[in-house]
Every structure is written in structure tokens, then in C-alpha cells.
């Protein structure tokens, strides 16, 4: 099931995402005793993370039963301003009682095969995966790049076509730097996938994703097709301005 929800502005998107986060987390803990989330990097989710670290959402989320992963990471140490881990720590994780051993950082400082193997082992161990099984996150947060990328799955790269690994580490030609990312099979096995897309600069990419040309190698966001879960796009009017009414 895929749904686009148009909200007035970025603040409204963040508040709706916080409401859904609490709802999904409470249901996951009630049903399975744990809530497993993969965070997005970039700027858009900052406000959501700040809201989740503040009343009323902070007091409603089941932090002791929450397990935090990332969708991707840059080739930087955890203290670097570009680190997705650092951003989540500063805006959220330093302010809520998630147990330290429930936080699974991608080793951005390494970003080589060892980092890939480290993260895949973290996933295998935490989710208790047998050979050929995929981790099933309760919630995966995603942003949308202006070029249609999601997590660090960039257009025209091997990350788009890798459907056999859980994690890919590769040099992104467009950035001339390395990234580490969860792959489509992991993302698409999630129970709830939530996109946060705000701002006029994202309007062309959002219109292309929902346009007549369906080509995930060009618009990776089109490759987000949950196997057995929900996909919700939380977008503000500025980002939605080029969508067909
Ligand atoms: C990252 C993200 C990336 C991001 C988009 C949108 O690590 O940067 O995973 O996929 O979500 O690039 O970024 P903004 O939210 O900053 O526009």
C-alpha cells in the first residue's frame, strides 16, 4: 500500500511523522516486545528527531525497547559534521533513554568491506537471520534526493541493482566519495516505510518519481516497493507543487 499525504509545511510533516513513529513503536512493542527503526540522514529528519526528543512524543515512545539502526552513512568518523550518526545523536539519541547497546552505528570511519561485514553481522545477529533471510524493520525513514536517490542508493550505480547483499559500500561517482547503504531488499522488507519530503527544491524529483516514466535505475525512489508493508510519503505543499492534482 502506497499513500501520499500532503501537509501544509515542513513542521506539519515532522509532527505527522512523530505521531506515526509513536503509533508504530507502541504497536511493535505490544506485538513483539521491541521496536526496530532505521533512521535517515540528511537535513529533513532533523526536526522530527528534535520533536521525538521533546514532550509529548518523548514521553510516549518506548525508548527502552527501541533498537536504532541507520539507512546509510557517509565516509566520515562519527564526530564529523557530515555524519548521519552524529546528527541523530545530537538531535535525538543524547536526549532519550535508548540503551547504548541498542544503537547500531555504521562504521563510517572505515567504509570498506570490513564496515559492510560489520553491519551485516549486526543485522544478522540482532534479527536472528538464517541464510537467505532479510531483516524486517518496524519502521524505515527515508528522504528523497533531488536526483531521486534514497538512503545512499544513487541513480545509475551498483547499489540500485544489488539485490543480494543487505549492505553495500561503494564509491558514489556523483559525489566522488564513498557511501554505505542498506539495499532495496532490506528496505522493502520493512513493515512501515515513511518518506519525509519537504521544500520546493524537491518538487521536480517528487513529480518524476510519480511520473509516467517508471525507471528505478534513474529514480531509485521508485524502487521502494514494500514486499509486505506500508509505504507512506509525508510531503509538504512546496514539495508536492508539481504533482498532478
Ligand atoms: C543522507 C540521506 C539521504 C537524504 C537525501 C535527502 O545520508 O543524506 O540518507 O538519502 O535522505 O539526500 O537529504 P535532505 O533531507 O538533506 O534533503
mmCIF file of C-alpha atoms and ligand atoms in Angstrom:
data_model
loop_
_atom_site.group_PDB
_atom_site.id
_atom_site.type_symbol
_atom_site.label_atom_id
_atom_site.label_comp_id
_atom_site.label_asym_id
_atom_site.label_seq_id
_atom_site.Cartn_x
_atom_site.Cartn_y
_atom_site.Cartn_z
ATOM 1 C CA UNK A 1 0.000 0.000 0.000
ATOM 2 C CA UNK A 2 1.446 3.382 -1.021
ATOM 3 C CA UNK A 3 -0.040 6.655 0.157
ATOM 4 C CA UNK A 4 0.908 10.317 -0.330
ATOM 5 C CA UNK A 5 -0.123 12.641 2.475
ATOM 6 C CA UNK A 6 0.159 16.344 1.648
ATOM 7 C CA UNK A 7 0.729 18.611 4.637
ATOM 8 C CA UNK A 8 0.970 22.390 4.885
ATOM 9 C CA UNK A 9 4.668 22.734 5.616
ATOM 10 C CA UNK A 10 7.803 21.018 6.957
ATOM 11 C CA UNK A 11 6.692 21.479 10.565
ATOM 12 C CA UNK A 12 3.425 19.683 9.874
ATOM 13 C CA UNK A 13 5.346 16.862 8.144
ATOM 14 C CA UNK A 14 7.592 16.465 11.196
ATOM 15 C CA UNK A 15 4.621 16.385 13.583
ATOM 16 C CA UNK A 16 2.754 13.794 11.498
ATOM 17 C CA UNK A 17 5.900 11.661 11.313
ATOM 18 C CA UNK A 18 6.305 11.881 15.113
ATOM 19 C CA UNK A 19 2.692 10.793 15.623
ATOM 20 C CA UNK A 20 3.210 7.799 13.326
ATOM 21 C CA UNK A 21 6.532 6.914 14.950
ATOM 22 C CA UNK A 22 4.906 6.661 18.381
ATOM 23 C CA UNK A 23 1.955 4.702 16.980
ATOM 24 C CA UNK A 24 4.162 2.198 15.117
ATOM 25 C CA UNK A 25 6.604 1.872 18.034
ATOM 26 C CA UNK A 26 3.874 1.228 20.594
ATOM 27 C CA UNK A 27 2.259 -1.392 18.330
ATOM 28 C CA UNK A 28 5.603 -3.107 17.658
ATOM 29 C CA UNK A 29 6.405 -3.348 21.370
ATOM 30 C CA UNK A 30 2.903 -4.601 22.167
ATOM 31 C CA UNK A 31 3.130 -7.294 19.472
ATOM 32 C CA UNK A 32 6.824 -8.247 19.564
ATOM 33 C CA UNK A 33 8.380 -6.602 22.607
ATOM 34 C CA UNK A 34 10.691 -4.454 20.523
ATOM 35 C CA UNK A 35 10.665 -1.569 18.012
ATOM 36 C CA UNK A 36 13.366 -1.586 15.342
ATOM 37 C CA UNK A 37 13.918 1.568 13.298
ATOM 38 C CA UNK A 38 16.389 2.592 10.592
ATOM 39 C CA UNK A 39 16.998 6.332 10.668
ATOM 40 C CA UNK A 40 17.516 8.559 7.659
ATOM 41 C CA UNK A 41 20.335 11.076 7.377
ATOM 42 C CA UNK A 42 20.344 14.442 5.684
ATOM 43 C CA UNK A 43 18.586 17.572 6.948
ATOM 44 C CA UNK A 44 14.887 16.824 6.540
ATOM 45 C CA UNK A 45 14.532 14.450 9.526
ATOM 46 C CA UNK A 46 16.289 16.852 11.956
ATOM 47 C CA UNK A 47 13.023 18.454 13.069
ATOM 48 C CA UNK A 48 11.400 15.039 13.510
ATOM 49 C CA UNK A 49 14.281 13.894 15.712
ATOM 50 C CA UNK A 50 14.035 17.105 17.755
ATOM 51 C CA UNK A 51 10.288 16.524 18.215
ATOM 52 C CA UNK A 52 10.888 12.911 19.286
ATOM 53 C CA UNK A 53 13.321 14.214 21.910
ATOM 54 C CA UNK A 54 10.693 16.628 23.272
ATOM 55 C CA UNK A 55 7.315 16.421 25.007
ATOM 56 C CA UNK A 56 4.827 14.994 24.283
ATOM 57 C CA UNK A 57 6.375 12.498 21.856
ATOM 58 C CA UNK A 58 9.453 11.731 24.023
ATOM 59 C CA UNK A 59 7.199 10.603 26.866
ATOM 60 C CA UNK A 60 5.062 8.377 24.632
ATOM 61 C CA UNK A 61 7.761 6.470 22.729
ATOM 62 C CA UNK A 62 9.016 3.133 24.164
ATOM 63 C CA UNK A 63 12.727 4.060 24.271
ATOM 64 C CA UNK A 64 13.960 1.118 26.437
ATOM 65 C CA UNK A 65 12.514 -1.304 23.845
ATOM 66 C CA UNK A 66 13.760 0.697 20.845
ATOM 67 C CA UNK A 67 16.643 -0.510 18.645
ATOM 68 C CA UNK A 68 18.230 2.086 16.375
ATOM 69 C CA UNK A 69 19.930 1.421 13.050
ATOM 70 C CA UNK A 70 20.784 3.669 10.103
ATOM 71 C CA UNK A 71 19.777 3.504 6.464
ATOM 72 C CA UNK A 72 23.130 4.832 5.316
ATOM 73 C CA UNK A 73 26.292 6.661 6.312
ATOM 74 C CA UNK A 74 28.947 8.792 4.777
ATOM 75 C CA UNK A 75 32.683 8.068 4.741
ATOM 76 C CA UNK A 76 33.368 10.127 7.847
ATOM 77 C CA UNK A 77 34.072 9.435 11.530
ATOM 78 C CA UNK A 78 31.147 9.642 13.966
ATOM 79 C CA UNK A 79 32.309 13.046 15.202
ATOM 80 C CA UNK A 80 32.293 14.622 11.726
ATOM 81 C CA UNK A 81 29.642 17.303 10.943
ATOM 82 C CA UNK A 82 28.524 15.236 7.912
ATOM 83 C CA UNK A 83 27.970 12.070 9.961
ATOM 84 C CA UNK A 84 24.368 10.837 9.925
ATOM 85 C CA UNK A 85 25.119 9.157 13.250
ATOM 86 C CA UNK A 86 26.297 12.437 14.803
ATOM 87 C CA UNK A 87 23.194 14.262 13.587
ATOM 88 C CA UNK A 88 20.899 11.662 15.159
ATOM 89 C CA UNK A 89 22.911 11.702 18.380
ATOM 90 C CA UNK A 90 22.800 15.497 18.715
ATOM 91 C CA UNK A 91 19.104 15.883 17.862
ATOM 92 C CA UNK A 92 17.704 12.715 19.458
ATOM 93 C CA UNK A 93 19.793 9.941 20.944
ATOM 94 C CA UNK A 94 21.598 12.070 23.523
ATOM 95 C CA UNK A 95 18.183 13.129 24.867
ATOM 96 C CA UNK A 96 16.213 9.873 25.160
ATOM 97 C CA UNK A 97 16.853 6.675 27.184
ATOM 98 C CA UNK A 98 17.695 4.231 24.399
ATOM 99 C CA UNK A 99 20.119 1.727 25.972
ATOM 100 C CA UNK A 100 23.621 2.163 24.439
ATOM 101 C CA UNK A 101 23.711 -1.469 23.285
ATOM 102 C CA UNK A 102 20.517 -0.842 21.323
ATOM 103 C CA UNK A 103 22.304 1.600 18.998
ATOM 104 C CA UNK A 104 23.903 0.069 15.911
ATOM 105 C CA UNK A 105 26.178 2.599 14.233
ATOM 106 C CA UNK A 106 27.526 2.129 10.709
ATOM 107 C CA UNK A 107 31.332 2.408 10.865
ATOM 108 C CA UNK A 108 31.650 5.388 8.546
ATOM 109 C CA UNK A 109 35.265 5.911 9.527
ATOM 110 C CA UNK A 110 36.158 2.604 7.886
ATOM 111 C CA UNK A 111 33.749 2.304 4.925
ATOM 112 C CA UNK A 112 35.414 -0.651 3.412
ATOM 113 C CA UNK A 113 34.458 -4.251 3.172
ATOM 114 C CA UNK A 114 35.089 -4.613 6.887
ATOM 115 C CA UNK A 115 32.418 -1.988 7.625
ATOM 116 C CA UNK A 116 29.989 -3.791 5.338
ATOM 117 C CA UNK A 117 30.678 -7.120 7.041
ATOM 118 C CA UNK A 118 30.401 -5.466 10.474
ATOM 119 C CA UNK A 119 26.949 -4.082 9.704
ATOM 120 C CA UNK A 120 25.649 -7.225 8.059
ATOM 121 C CA UNK A 121 26.786 -9.189 11.126
ATOM 122 C CA UNK A 122 24.986 -6.678 13.396
ATOM 123 C CA UNK A 123 21.821 -7.187 11.350
ATOM 124 C CA UNK A 124 22.159 -10.995 11.265
ATOM 125 C CA UNK A 125 22.758 -11.200 14.977
ATOM 126 C CA UNK A 126 20.075 -8.763 16.060
ATOM 127 C CA UNK A 127 17.352 -10.091 13.780
ATOM 128 C CA UNK A 128 18.437 -13.717 14.247
ATOM 129 C CA UNK A 129 18.657 -14.220 10.484
ATOM 130 C CA UNK A 130 19.162 -17.570 8.823
ATOM 131 C CA UNK A 131 20.807 -17.798 5.361
ATOM 132 C CA UNK A 132 18.647 -16.068 2.732
ATOM 133 C CA UNK A 133 16.501 -14.202 5.263
ATOM 134 C CA UNK A 134 16.114 -10.407 5.299
ATOM 135 C CA UNK A 135 15.813 -8.200 8.392
ATOM 136 C CA UNK A 136 12.292 -6.809 8.858
ATOM 137 C CA UNK A 137 12.406 -3.325 10.354
ATOM 138 C CA UNK A 138 9.284 -1.962 12.007
ATOM 139 C CA UNK A 139 9.999 1.450 10.501
ATOM 140 C CA UNK A 140 12.429 2.802 7.948
ATOM 141 C CA UNK A 141 12.681 6.561 7.463
ATOM 142 C CA UNK A 142 13.769 7.825 4.048
ATOM 143 C CA UNK A 143 14.427 11.190 2.439
ATOM 144 C CA UNK A 144 14.441 11.978 -1.263
ATOM 145 C CA UNK A 145 17.467 13.443 -3.000
ATOM 146 C CA UNK A 146 16.980 15.992 -5.770
ATOM 147 C CA UNK A 147 18.271 13.305 -8.136
ATOM 148 C CA UNK A 148 15.773 10.755 -6.834
ATOM 149 C CA UNK A 149 18.247 8.895 -4.606
ATOM 150 C CA UNK A 150 17.136 7.334 -1.362
ATOM 151 C CA UNK A 151 19.397 6.380 1.562
ATOM 152 C CA UNK A 152 22.673 6.155 -0.378
ATOM 153 C CA UNK A 153 21.228 4.305 -3.353
ATOM 154 C CA UNK A 154 22.152 6.719 -6.130
ATOM 155 C CA UNK A 155 20.906 6.688 -9.734
ATOM 156 C CA UNK A 156 22.837 4.508 -12.157
ATOM 157 C CA UNK A 157 25.018 2.887 -9.506
ATOM 158 C CA UNK A 158 25.544 -0.722 -8.475
ATOM 159 C CA UNK A 159 23.641 -0.016 -5.275
ATOM 160 C CA UNK A 160 20.433 0.117 -7.358
ATOM 161 C CA UNK A 161 20.941 -3.356 -8.819
ATOM 162 C CA UNK A 162 22.384 -5.136 -5.760
ATOM 163 C CA UNK A 163 19.531 -7.374 -4.630
ATOM 164 C CA UNK A 164 21.666 -9.993 -2.876
ATOM 165 C CA UNK A 165 23.504 -8.066 -0.147
ATOM 166 C CA UNK A 166 21.980 -6.368 2.894
ATOM 167 C CA UNK A 167 24.564 -3.565 2.802
ATOM 168 C CA UNK A 168 26.644 -2.023 0.030
ATOM 169 C CA UNK A 169 29.788 0.079 0.420
ATOM 170 C CA UNK A 170 30.800 1.832 -2.772
ATOM 171 C CA UNK A 171 32.264 4.935 -4.343
ATOM 172 C CA UNK A 172 29.410 7.180 -5.483
ATOM 173 C CA UNK A 173 30.582 8.698 -8.775
ATOM 174 C CA UNK A 174 28.248 11.690 -8.433
ATOM 175 C CA UNK A 175 29.797 12.567 -5.052
ATOM 176 C CA UNK A 176 33.325 11.290 -5.658
ATOM 177 C CA UNK A 177 33.122 9.838 -2.170
ATOM 178 C CA UNK A 178 32.200 6.544 -0.569
ATOM 179 C CA UNK A 179 28.860 5.742 0.980
ATOM 180 C CA UNK A 180 27.433 2.785 2.869
ATOM 181 C CA UNK A 181 23.763 1.922 2.470
ATOM 182 C CA UNK A 182 21.069 -0.611 3.196
ATOM 183 C CA UNK A 183 19.873 -2.168 -0.061
ATOM 184 C CA UNK A 184 16.408 -2.379 -1.617
ATOM 185 C CA UNK A 185 15.680 -5.894 -0.300
ATOM 186 C CA UNK A 186 16.229 -4.700 3.283
ATOM 187 C CA UNK A 187 14.253 -1.501 2.773
ATOM 188 C CA UNK A 188 11.411 -3.294 1.003
ATOM 189 C CA UNK A 189 11.031 -5.910 3.742
ATOM 190 C CA UNK A 190 10.166 -3.243 6.331
ATOM 191 C CA UNK A 191 6.705 -3.168 7.900
ATOM 192 C CA UNK A 192 6.453 0.614 7.579
ATOM 193 C CA UNK A 193 8.436 2.809 5.181
ATOM 194 C CA UNK A 194 7.962 6.541 5.683
ATOM 195 C CA UNK A 195 9.363 9.183 3.331
ATOM 196 C CA UNK A 196 9.785 12.757 4.529
ATOM 197 C CA UNK A 197 9.986 15.176 1.593
ATOM 198 C CA UNK A 198 9.783 18.933 2.038
ATOM 199 C CA UNK A 199 10.704 22.079 0.169
ATOM 200 C CA UNK A 200 10.306 23.419 -3.362
ATOM 201 C CA UNK A 201 13.715 22.069 -4.390
ATOM 202 C CA UNK A 202 12.340 18.523 -4.136
ATOM 203 C CA UNK A 203 9.257 19.209 -6.295
ATOM 204 C CA UNK A 204 10.834 18.093 -9.605
ATOM 205 C CA UNK A 205 12.187 14.870 -8.093
ATOM 206 C CA UNK A 206 8.866 14.062 -6.423
ATOM 207 C CA UNK A 207 6.969 14.704 -9.651
ATOM 208 C CA UNK A 208 9.425 12.470 -11.551
ATOM 209 C CA UNK A 209 9.075 9.660 -9.009
ATOM 210 C CA UNK A 210 5.301 9.691 -9.514
ATOM 211 C CA UNK A 211 5.555 10.465 -13.212
ATOM 212 C CA UNK A 212 4.818 8.295 -16.228
ATOM 213 C CA UNK A 213 8.426 7.115 -16.604
ATOM 214 C CA UNK A 214 8.906 4.312 -14.108
ATOM 215 C CA UNK A 215 12.629 3.523 -14.096
ATOM 216 C CA UNK A 216 14.194 2.807 -10.644
ATOM 217 C CA UNK A 217 17.723 2.844 -12.112
ATOM 218 C CA UNK A 218 17.109 6.515 -12.897
ATOM 219 C CA UNK A 219 14.843 7.331 -9.946
ATOM 220 C CA UNK A 220 15.832 4.934 -7.118
ATOM 221 C CA UNK A 221 12.897 6.141 -5.012
ATOM 222 C CA UNK A 222 10.717 4.193 -7.464
ATOM 223 C CA UNK A 223 12.473 1.036 -6.319
ATOM 224 C CA UNK A 224 10.901 1.390 -2.854
ATOM 225 C CA UNK A 225 8.106 -1.181 -3.147
ATOM 226 C CA UNK A 226 7.335 -2.862 0.186
ATOM 227 C CA UNK A 227 7.057 -6.651 -0.046
ATOM 228 C CA UNK A 228 4.546 -6.858 2.796
ATOM 229 C CA UNK A 229 4.316 -3.467 4.446
ATOM 230 C CA UNK A 230 3.130 0.084 4.065
ATOM 231 C CA UNK A 231 4.735 2.984 2.201
ATOM 232 C CA UNK A 232 3.693 6.468 3.194
ATOM 233 C CA UNK A 233 5.015 9.686 1.678
ATOM 234 C CA UNK A 234 4.720 12.650 4.055
ATOM 235 C CA UNK A 235 5.228 15.678 1.834
ATOM 236 C CA UNK A 236 4.648 19.388 2.263
ATOM 237 C CA UNK A 237 2.793 21.519 -0.298
ATOM 238 C CA UNK A 238 6.038 23.034 -1.594
ATOM 239 C CA UNK A 239 7.476 19.629 -2.485
ATOM 240 C CA UNK A 240 4.113 18.496 -3.859
ATOM 241 C CA UNK A 241 3.635 21.599 -6.027
ATOM 242 C CA UNK A 242 4.374 19.776 -9.317
ATOM 243 C CA UNK A 243 2.347 16.663 -8.568
ATOM 244 C CA UNK A 244 -0.739 16.109 -10.676
ATOM 245 C CA UNK A 245 -3.790 17.091 -8.631
HETATM 246 C C1 LIG B 1 21.735 11.060 3.628
HETATM 247 C C2 LIG B 1 20.359 10.505 3.375
HETATM 248 C C3 LIG B 1 19.897 10.894 2.018
HETATM 249 C C4 LIG B 1 18.908 12.021 2.238
HETATM 250 C C5 LIG B 1 18.580 12.722 0.958
HETATM 251 C C6 LIG B 1 17.741 13.973 1.250
HETATM 252 O O1 LIG B 1 22.532 10.406 4.325
HETATM 253 O O2 LIG B 1 21.955 12.184 3.176
HETATM 254 O O3 LIG B 1 20.212 9.225 3.644
HETATM 255 O O4 LIG B 1 19.284 9.873 1.284
HETATM 256 O O5 LIG B 1 17.727 11.491 2.819
HETATM 257 O O6 LIG B 1 19.812 13.116 0.353
HETATM 258 O O7 LIG B 1 18.529 14.817 2.064
HETATM 259 P P1 LIG B 1 17.907 16.143 2.752
HETATM 260 O O8 LIG B 1 16.925 15.675 3.759
HETATM 261 O O9 LIG B 1 19.100 16.828 3.381
HETATM 262 O O10 LIG B 1 17.285 16.947 1.642
#
